Amino acid sequence: MNAQTPTTATAEASADTPSHADTGASGGSIQPYFDHAATPWTDLGDGIRRKIVGHTPELMSVLVQFDQGAVGTPHAHDAHDQIAFVISGSFACEVAGVKRVLKVGDAFIAPRLHRHGVVALEPDSTLLDQFSPRRDDYL
């Protein structure tokens, strides 16, 4: 290759870089990588935002970031198990009536039908939520 001939490998790699993994249930191909810097946050209001990291029909990973004091309203899922891992900050958490403060590296496990909720105790507190099966309502 000479200086006059542009390389297409870099352009092709950039064009093929996905913002999140998707098995292509809607007809697309498998996207095996998540690019955090290239994926914008979706503002959910009330000081909460999310990024879908990736999903298959059976599993979904989602980053959820909270402003200090933002509330993940207590709720339960009819069809989804959830594990939430603390990436940054800390949370006051309640699962099935049991309260605990979670810090970086801690997690909560909420099987379907178990009520759970959080309150962010620090700015930019972030959870990595895992759902099984995938939350189609997030897509």
XYZ file of N, CA, C and O in Angstrom:
556
model
N 0.856 -1.157 0.000
C 0.000 0.000 0.000
C 0.902 1.220 0.000
O 1.885 1.291 0.699
N 0.528 2.229 -0.796
C 1.318 3.456 -0.825
C 0.534 4.596 -0.187
O -0.617 4.439 0.178
N 1.152 5.758 -0.060
C 0.524 6.906 0.600
C -0.679 7.409 -0.175
O -1.533 8.080 0.382
N -0.759 7.101 -1.476
C -1.877 7.568 -2.290
C -3.120 6.704 -2.121
O -4.212 7.128 -2.442
N -2.959 5.470 -1.630
C -4.070 4.545 -1.527
C -4.587 4.511 -0.093
O -3.876 4.081 0.800
N -5.792 4.994 0.157
C -6.313 4.951 1.526
C -6.611 3.518 1.931
O -7.026 2.713 1.116
N -6.396 3.231 3.192
C -6.712 1.897 3.688
C -8.200 1.825 4.018
O -8.758 2.747 4.582
N -8.838 0.741 3.642
C -10.259 0.577 3.934
C -10.472 -0.227 5.203
O -11.564 -0.237 5.737
N -9.441 -0.881 5.711
C -9.606 -1.711 6.905
C -10.070 -0.872 8.091
O -10.972 -1.265 8.827
N -9.470 0.288 8.294
C -9.857 1.142 9.420
C -11.283 1.640 9.247
O -12.074 1.612 10.181
N -11.636 2.074 8.063
C -12.988 2.564 7.812
C -14.006 1.442 8.014
O -15.058 1.655 8.601
N -13.689 0.242 7.531
C -14.607 -0.877 7.697
C -14.760 -1.241 9.160
O -15.859 -1.501 9.623
N -13.653 -1.247 9.907
C -13.723 -1.584 11.319
C -14.567 -0.557 12.063
O -15.375 -0.906 12.915
N -14.427 0.712 11.751
C -15.209 1.748 12.417
C -16.688 1.612 12.082
O -17.537 1.760 12.947
N -16.986 1.338 10.830
C -18.381 1.215 10.413
C -19.046 0.006 11.051
O -20.242 0.010 11.289
N -18.266 -1.033 11.345
C -18.826 -2.245 11.906
C -18.828 -2.263 13.431
O -19.301 -3.210 14.034
N -18.296 -1.234 14.074
C -18.241 -1.213 15.523
C -19.616 -0.900 16.079
O -20.159 0.163 15.843
N -20.212 -1.846 16.815
C -21.555 -1.622 17.345
C -21.519 -0.834 18.636
O -20.510 -0.783 19.323
N -22.651 -0.215 18.981
C -22.737 0.480 20.251
C -23.108 -0.485 21.367
O -22.844 -0.242 22.512
N -23.787 -1.599 21.058
C -24.050 -2.625 22.050
C -24.269 -3.959 21.346
O -24.579 -4.013 20.173
N -24.069 -5.020 22.103
C -24.208 -6.357 21.542
C -25.682 -6.693 21.351
O -26.520 -6.339 22.158
N -25.986 -7.386 20.266
C -27.355 -7.775 19.959
C -27.287 -9.034 19.113
O -26.543 -9.091 18.150
N -28.049 -10.040 19.479
C -28.025 -11.271 18.718
C -28.752 -11.148 17.398
O -28.720 -12.060 16.598
N -29.399 -10.042 17.194
C -30.076 -9.854 15.925
C -31.429 -10.516 15.880
O -31.870 -10.961 14.841
N -32.115 -10.602 17.000
C -33.446 -11.193 17.011
C -34.364 -10.452 16.048
O -35.324 -11.007 15.557
N -34.013 -9.181 15.767
C -34.813 -8.421 14.820
C -34.262 -8.533 13.405
O -34.629 -7.774 12.539
N -33.350 -9.498 13.183
C -32.875 -9.742 11.837
C -31.430 -9.351 11.607
O -30.874 -9.668 10.581
N -30.778 -8.659 12.556
C -29.401 -8.236 12.384
C -28.425 -9.336 12.754
O -28.793 -10.396 13.225
N -27.152 -9.058 12.535
C -26.124 -10.022 12.883
C -25.684 -9.815 14.322
O -25.987 -8.808 14.949
N -24.976 -10.788 14.856
C -24.466 -10.690 16.216
C -23.455 -9.562 16.295
O -22.563 -9.446 15.466
N -23.614 -8.694 17.288
C -22.697 -7.587 17.549
C -21.979 -7.910 18.857
O -22.552 -7.727 19.921
N -20.737 -8.377 18.802
C -20.095 -8.919 19.999
C -19.421 -7.908 20.920
O -18.850 -8.315 21.927
N -19.486 -6.602 20.637
C -18.774 -5.630 21.457
C -19.667 -4.474 21.871
O -20.579 -4.080 21.148
N -19.347 -3.912 23.041
C -20.013 -2.716 23.541
C -18.954 -1.626 23.648
O -17.908 -1.832 24.260
N -19.200 -0.470 23.059
C -18.285 0.669 23.094
C -18.889 1.735 24.009
O -19.755 2.503 23.601
N -18.428 1.767 25.247
C -18.993 2.672 26.254
C -18.913 4.132 25.808
O -19.893 4.872 25.928
N -17.756 4.532 25.290
C -17.560 5.935 24.904
C -18.473 6.344 23.747
O -18.884 7.494 23.656
N -18.791 5.417 22.870
C -19.596 5.736 21.681
C -21.101 5.573 21.917
O -21.893 5.914 21.049
N -21.478 5.063 23.083
C -22.888 4.816 23.360
C -23.435 5.896 24.281
O -22.985 6.019 25.424
N -24.392 6.689 23.822
C -24.937 7.748 24.685
C -25.854 7.167 25.767
O -26.440 6.097 25.602
N -25.955 7.911 26.854
C -26.906 7.552 27.904
C -28.320 7.880 27.432
O -28.530 8.878 26.744
N -29.278 7.063 27.796
C -30.698 7.359 27.587
C -31.222 7.929 28.896
O -31.187 7.259 29.932
N -31.695 9.173 28.860
C -32.195 9.841 30.062
C -33.589 9.315 30.379
O -34.499 9.408 29.560
N -33.745 8.756 31.583
C -35.028 8.210 32.002
C -35.807 9.194 32.863
O -36.938 8.916 33.248
N -35.190 10.329 33.171
C -35.823 11.316 34.034
C -35.543 11.040 35.499
O -35.048 9.969 35.869
N -35.807 12.021 36.335
C -35.652 11.900 37.781
C -34.241 11.501 38.199
O -34.056 10.781 39.191
N -33.223 11.942 37.420
C -31.841 11.698 37.792
C -31.328 10.308 37.490
O -30.337 9.863 38.083
N -31.976 9.604 36.556
C -31.570 8.233 36.202
C -31.376 8.145 34.699
O -32.149 8.691 33.925
N -30.315 7.452 34.274
C -30.034 7.229 32.852
C -29.481 5.823 32.667
O -28.968 5.239 33.609
N -29.619 5.282 31.432
C -29.135 3.914 31.191
C -28.471 3.784 29.827
O -28.720 4.575 28.915
N -27.635 2.754 29.739
C -27.026 2.305 28.483
C -27.207 0.804 28.412
O -26.862 0.091 29.351
N -27.734 0.328 27.304
C -27.829 -1.117 27.108
C -26.458 -1.601 26.664
O -25.936 -1.171 25.642
N -25.874 -2.500 27.449
C -24.546 -3.042 27.153
C -24.657 -4.109 26.076
O -23.869 -4.146 25.138
N -25.636 -4.971 26.211
C -25.835 -6.027 25.225
C -26.952 -6.949 25.653
O -27.419 -6.894 26.791
N -27.379 -7.794 24.715
C -28.458 -8.717 25.042
C -28.518 -9.875 24.068
O -28.057 -9.792 22.927
N -29.059 -10.957 24.580
C -29.482 -12.110 23.800
C -30.942 -12.330 24.209
O -31.419 -11.669 25.141
N -31.652 -13.246 23.604
C -33.027 -13.473 24.067
C -33.102 -13.886 25.545
O -34.062 -13.572 26.231
N -32.069 -14.543 26.045
C -32.089 -15.057 27.409
C -31.442 -14.146 28.443
O -31.578 -14.384 29.647
N -30.680 -13.114 28.026
C -29.901 -12.319 28.970
C -29.762 -10.886 28.473
O -29.613 -10.649 27.274
N -29.763 -9.941 29.414
C -29.536 -8.532 29.061
C -28.689 -7.886 30.146
O -28.915 -8.109 31.336
N -27.711 -7.063 29.727
C -26.879 -6.269 30.635
C -27.135 -4.796 30.364
O -27.111 -4.368 29.212
N -27.348 -4.034 31.437
C -27.691 -2.622 31.310
C -26.956 -1.830 32.387
O -27.024 -2.176 33.573
N -26.253 -0.768 31.980
C -25.685 0.171 32.940
C -26.766 1.174 33.315
O -27.440 1.722 32.434
N -26.936 1.421 34.612
C -27.914 2.392 35.082
C -27.188 3.328 36.038
O -26.631 2.881 37.043
N -27.202 4.616 35.709
C -26.496 5.617 36.514
C -27.506 6.547 37.180
O -28.483 6.967 36.555
N -27.248 6.861 38.447
C -28.163 7.647 39.275
C -27.468 8.889 39.807
O -26.319 8.819 40.249
N -28.165 10.009 39.808
C -27.712 11.174 40.559
C -27.887 10.862 42.040
O -28.715 10.011 42.417
N -27.144 11.557 42.888
C -27.299 11.364 44.327
C -28.745 11.652 44.722
O -29.332 12.656 44.307
N -29.332 10.747 45.477
C -30.715 10.888 45.923
C -31.757 10.342 44.961
O -32.929 10.237 45.332
N -31.348 9.989 43.741
C -32.307 9.432 42.780
C -32.798 8.073 43.275
O -32.051 7.300 43.880
N -34.072 7.807 42.988
C -34.725 6.618 43.521
C -35.095 5.649 42.406
O -35.774 6.031 41.444
N -34.649 4.419 42.547
C -35.149 3.314 41.735
C -36.361 2.787 42.493
O -36.225 2.036 43.471
N -37.540 3.224 42.096
C -38.781 2.940 42.833
C -38.960 1.442 43.061
O -38.792 0.648 42.119
N -39.294 1.042 44.282
C -39.504 -0.383 44.556
C -40.554 -0.985 43.628
O -41.608 -0.393 43.381
N -40.229 -2.161 43.118
C -41.093 -2.858 42.169
C -40.694 -4.333 42.138
O -39.690 -4.719 42.737
N -41.453 -5.129 41.442
C -41.133 -6.541 41.217
C -41.387 -6.855 39.756
O -42.200 -6.195 39.103
N -40.664 -7.835 39.242
C -40.832 -8.254 37.845
C -41.614 -9.560 37.801
O -41.297 -10.502 38.530
N -42.598 -9.625 36.922
C -43.358 -10.860 36.754
C -42.563 -11.913 35.993
O -42.712 -13.099 36.257
N -41.736 -11.474 35.051
C -41.098 -12.418 34.134
C -39.584 -12.395 34.145
O -38.966 -13.111 33.371
N -38.961 -11.558 34.978
C -37.504 -11.397 34.901
C -36.827 -11.596 36.251
O -37.283 -11.050 37.255
N -35.721 -12.336 36.249
C -34.789 -12.345 37.364
C -33.841 -11.180 37.133
O -33.549 -10.830 35.983
N -33.328 -10.584 38.230
C -32.415 -9.448 38.100
C -31.284 -9.577 39.109
O -31.522 -9.912 40.273
N -30.068 -9.301 38.644
C -28.912 -9.131 39.512
C -28.349 -7.755 39.196
O -28.157 -7.412 38.029
N -28.121 -6.951 40.242
C -27.588 -5.599 40.060
C -26.266 -5.499 40.818
O -26.232 -5.668 42.037
N -25.188 -5.220 40.082
C -23.826 -5.146 40.609
C -23.405 -3.678 40.672
O -23.546 -2.963 39.679
N -22.904 -3.234 41.825
C -22.523 -1.834 41.989
C -21.163 -1.588 41.335
O -20.150 -2.153 41.745
N -21.162 -0.726 40.306
C -19.949 -0.355 39.566
C -19.272 0.842 40.222
O -18.050 0.907 40.304
N -20.077 1.823 40.667
C -19.529 3.014 41.320
C -20.554 3.572 42.291
O -21.756 3.318 42.166
N -20.059 4.337 43.276
C -20.942 4.947 44.254
C -21.459 3.942 45.266
O -20.827 2.923 45.539
N -22.644 4.227 45.788
C -23.263 3.338 46.768
C -24.775 3.548 46.746
O -25.267 4.571 46.263
N -25.477 2.563 47.272
C -26.937 2.558 47.237
C -27.515 2.042 48.543
O -27.004 1.062 49.106
N -28.593 2.669 49.000
C -29.452 2.065 50.006
C -30.395 1.162 49.213
O -31.028 1.605 48.252
N -30.447 -0.087 49.587
C -31.173 -1.079 48.790
C -32.137 -1.852 49.680
O -31.866 -2.059 50.867
N -33.242 -2.253 49.089
C -34.166 -3.146 49.782
C -34.607 -4.216 48.798
O -35.048 -3.913 47.684
N -34.471 -5.473 49.209
C -34.924 -6.612 48.405
C -35.757 -7.517 49.309
O -35.276 -7.963 50.360
N -36.989 -7.742 48.907
C -37.898 -8.625 49.639
C -37.955 -8.255 51.120
O -37.953 -9.119 51.992
N -37.963 -6.943 51.418
C -38.086 -6.461 52.782
C -36.787 -6.385 53.565
O -36.775 -5.907 54.698
N -35.676 -6.823 52.982
C -34.379 -6.787 53.656
C -33.591 -5.582 53.153
O -33.350 -5.460 51.947
N -33.193 -4.695 54.091
C -32.476 -3.475 53.725
C -30.981 -3.641 53.947
O -30.557 -4.301 54.897
N -30.207 -2.984 53.045
C -28.755 -3.036 53.152
C -28.158 -1.905 52.332
O -28.729 -1.497 51.323
N -26.997 -1.400 52.740
C -26.245 -0.443 51.931
C -25.260 -1.236 51.086
O -24.513 -2.074 51.606
N -25.292 -0.991 49.775
C -24.392 -1.665 48.840
C -23.331 -0.693 48.357
O -23.650 0.444 48.013
N -22.087 -1.153 48.324
C -20.952 -0.351 47.859
C -20.323 -1.037 46.651
O -20.731 -2.139 46.277
N -19.328 -0.394 46.060
C -18.661 -0.939 44.873
C -18.266 -2.398 45.121
O -17.670 -2.722 46.151
N -18.647 -3.252 44.184
C -18.342 -4.672 44.271
C -19.447 -5.508 44.894
O -19.435 -6.724 44.799
N -20.430 -4.844 45.532
C -21.576 -5.555 46.104
C -22.660 -5.708 45.036
O -22.634 -5.035 43.997
N -23.626 -6.554 45.315
C -24.725 -6.776 44.372
C -25.975 -7.184 45.131
O -25.904 -7.635 46.275
N -27.117 -7.030 44.461
C -28.337 -7.640 44.987
C -28.891 -8.587 43.939
O -28.663 -8.424 42.741
N -29.604 -9.596 44.432
C -30.225 -10.603 43.580
C -31.721 -10.543 43.857
O -32.158 -10.695 45.005
N -32.497 -10.277 42.810
C -33.952 -10.178 42.940
C -34.608 -11.150 41.960
O -34.803 -10.828 40.790
N -34.924 -12.350 42.425
C -35.656 -13.273 41.550
C -37.014 -12.672 41.185
O -37.534 -11.802 41.890
N -37.589 -13.150 40.101
C -38.900 -12.638 39.706
C -39.871 -12.695 40.877
O -39.745 -13.550 41.746
N -40.748 -11.713 40.901
C -41.784 -11.540 41.918
C -41.255 -11.041 43.267
O -42.036 -10.882 44.201
N -39.947 -10.783 43.396
C -39.380 -10.234 44.634
C -39.256 -8.710 44.496
O -38.574 -8.223 43.595
N -39.888 -7.984 45.392
C -39.874 -6.517 45.361
C -38.473 -6.007 45.696
O -37.827 -6.491 46.621
N -38.014 -5.006 44.927
C -36.677 -4.443 45.118
C -36.656 -2.983 44.679
O -37.438 -2.576 43.827
N -35.747 -2.210 45.301
C -35.595 -0.801 44.950
C -34.304 -0.264 45.546
O -33.705 -0.886 46.429
N -33.874 0.894 45.048
C -32.624 1.501 45.509
C -32.770 3.009 45.613
O -33.640 3.609 44.985
N -31.874 3.611 46.416
C -31.694 5.059 46.474
C -30.188 5.291 46.374
O -29.409 4.695 47.142
N -29.774 6.127 45.423
C -28.344 6.426 45.246
C -27.860 7.318 46.378
O -28.466 8.351 46.663
N -26.754 6.941 46.999
C -26.212 7.693 48.125
C -25.079 8.636 47.723
O -24.668 9.462 48.533
N -24.591 8.510 46.483
C -23.484 9.338 45.999
C -23.774 9.772 44.562
O -24.528 9.104 43.852
N -23.147 10.872 44.104
C -23.313 11.285 42.701
C -22.805 10.200 41.754
O -21.828 9.513 42.052
N -23.469 10.056 40.629
C -23.075 9.120 39.564
C -22.925 7.683 40.052
O -22.084 6.932 39.552
N -23.733 7.283 41.004
C -23.742 5.883 41.433
C -24.272 5.039 40.282
O -25.275 5.395 39.649
N -23.586 3.926 40.006
C -23.892 3.151 38.802
C -24.042 1.667 39.114
O -23.203 1.084 39.807
N -25.099 1.080 38.571
C -25.339 -0.359 38.657
C -25.157 -0.993 37.290
O -25.498 -0.383 36.268
N -24.660 -2.213 37.270
C -24.726 -3.052 36.077
C -25.841 -4.044 36.344
O -25.699 -4.959 37.161
N -26.993 -3.813 35.710
C -28.153 -4.689 35.862
C -28.067 -5.824 34.855
O -27.757 -5.605 33.677
N -28.380 -7.026 35.332
C -28.463 -8.213 34.481
C -29.889 -8.733 34.590
O -30.399 -8.877 35.711
N -30.511 -8.981 33.455
C -31.874 -9.497 33.438
C -31.940 -10.798 32.657
O -31.287 -10.941 31.616
N -32.740 -11.729 33.160
C -33.021 -12.953 32.427
C -34.512 -13.232 32.560
O -35.036 -13.283 33.681
N -35.201 -13.391 31.429
C -34.725 -13.160 30.069
C -34.566 -11.666 29.782
O -34.802 -10.829 30.654
N -34.185 -11.356 28.556
C -34.002 -9.972 28.104
C -35.259 -9.140 28.366
O -36.381 -9.628 28.268
N -35.061 -7.860 28.662
C -36.167 -6.906 28.837
C -36.509 -6.322 27.468
O -35.950 -5.331 27.045
N -37.442 -6.916 26.771
C -37.825 -6.425 25.447
C -38.396 -5.015 25.519
O -38.300 -4.252 24.557
N -38.958 -4.626 26.670
C -39.500 -3.275 26.814
C -38.402 -2.214 26.818
O -38.683 -1.034 26.653
N -37.129 -2.596 26.974
C -36.020 -1.658 26.913
C -35.539 -1.402 25.482
O -34.805 -0.480 25.234
N -35.950 -2.250 24.554
C -35.454 -2.138 23.181
C -36.314 -1.206 22.336
O -37.453 -0.985 22.586
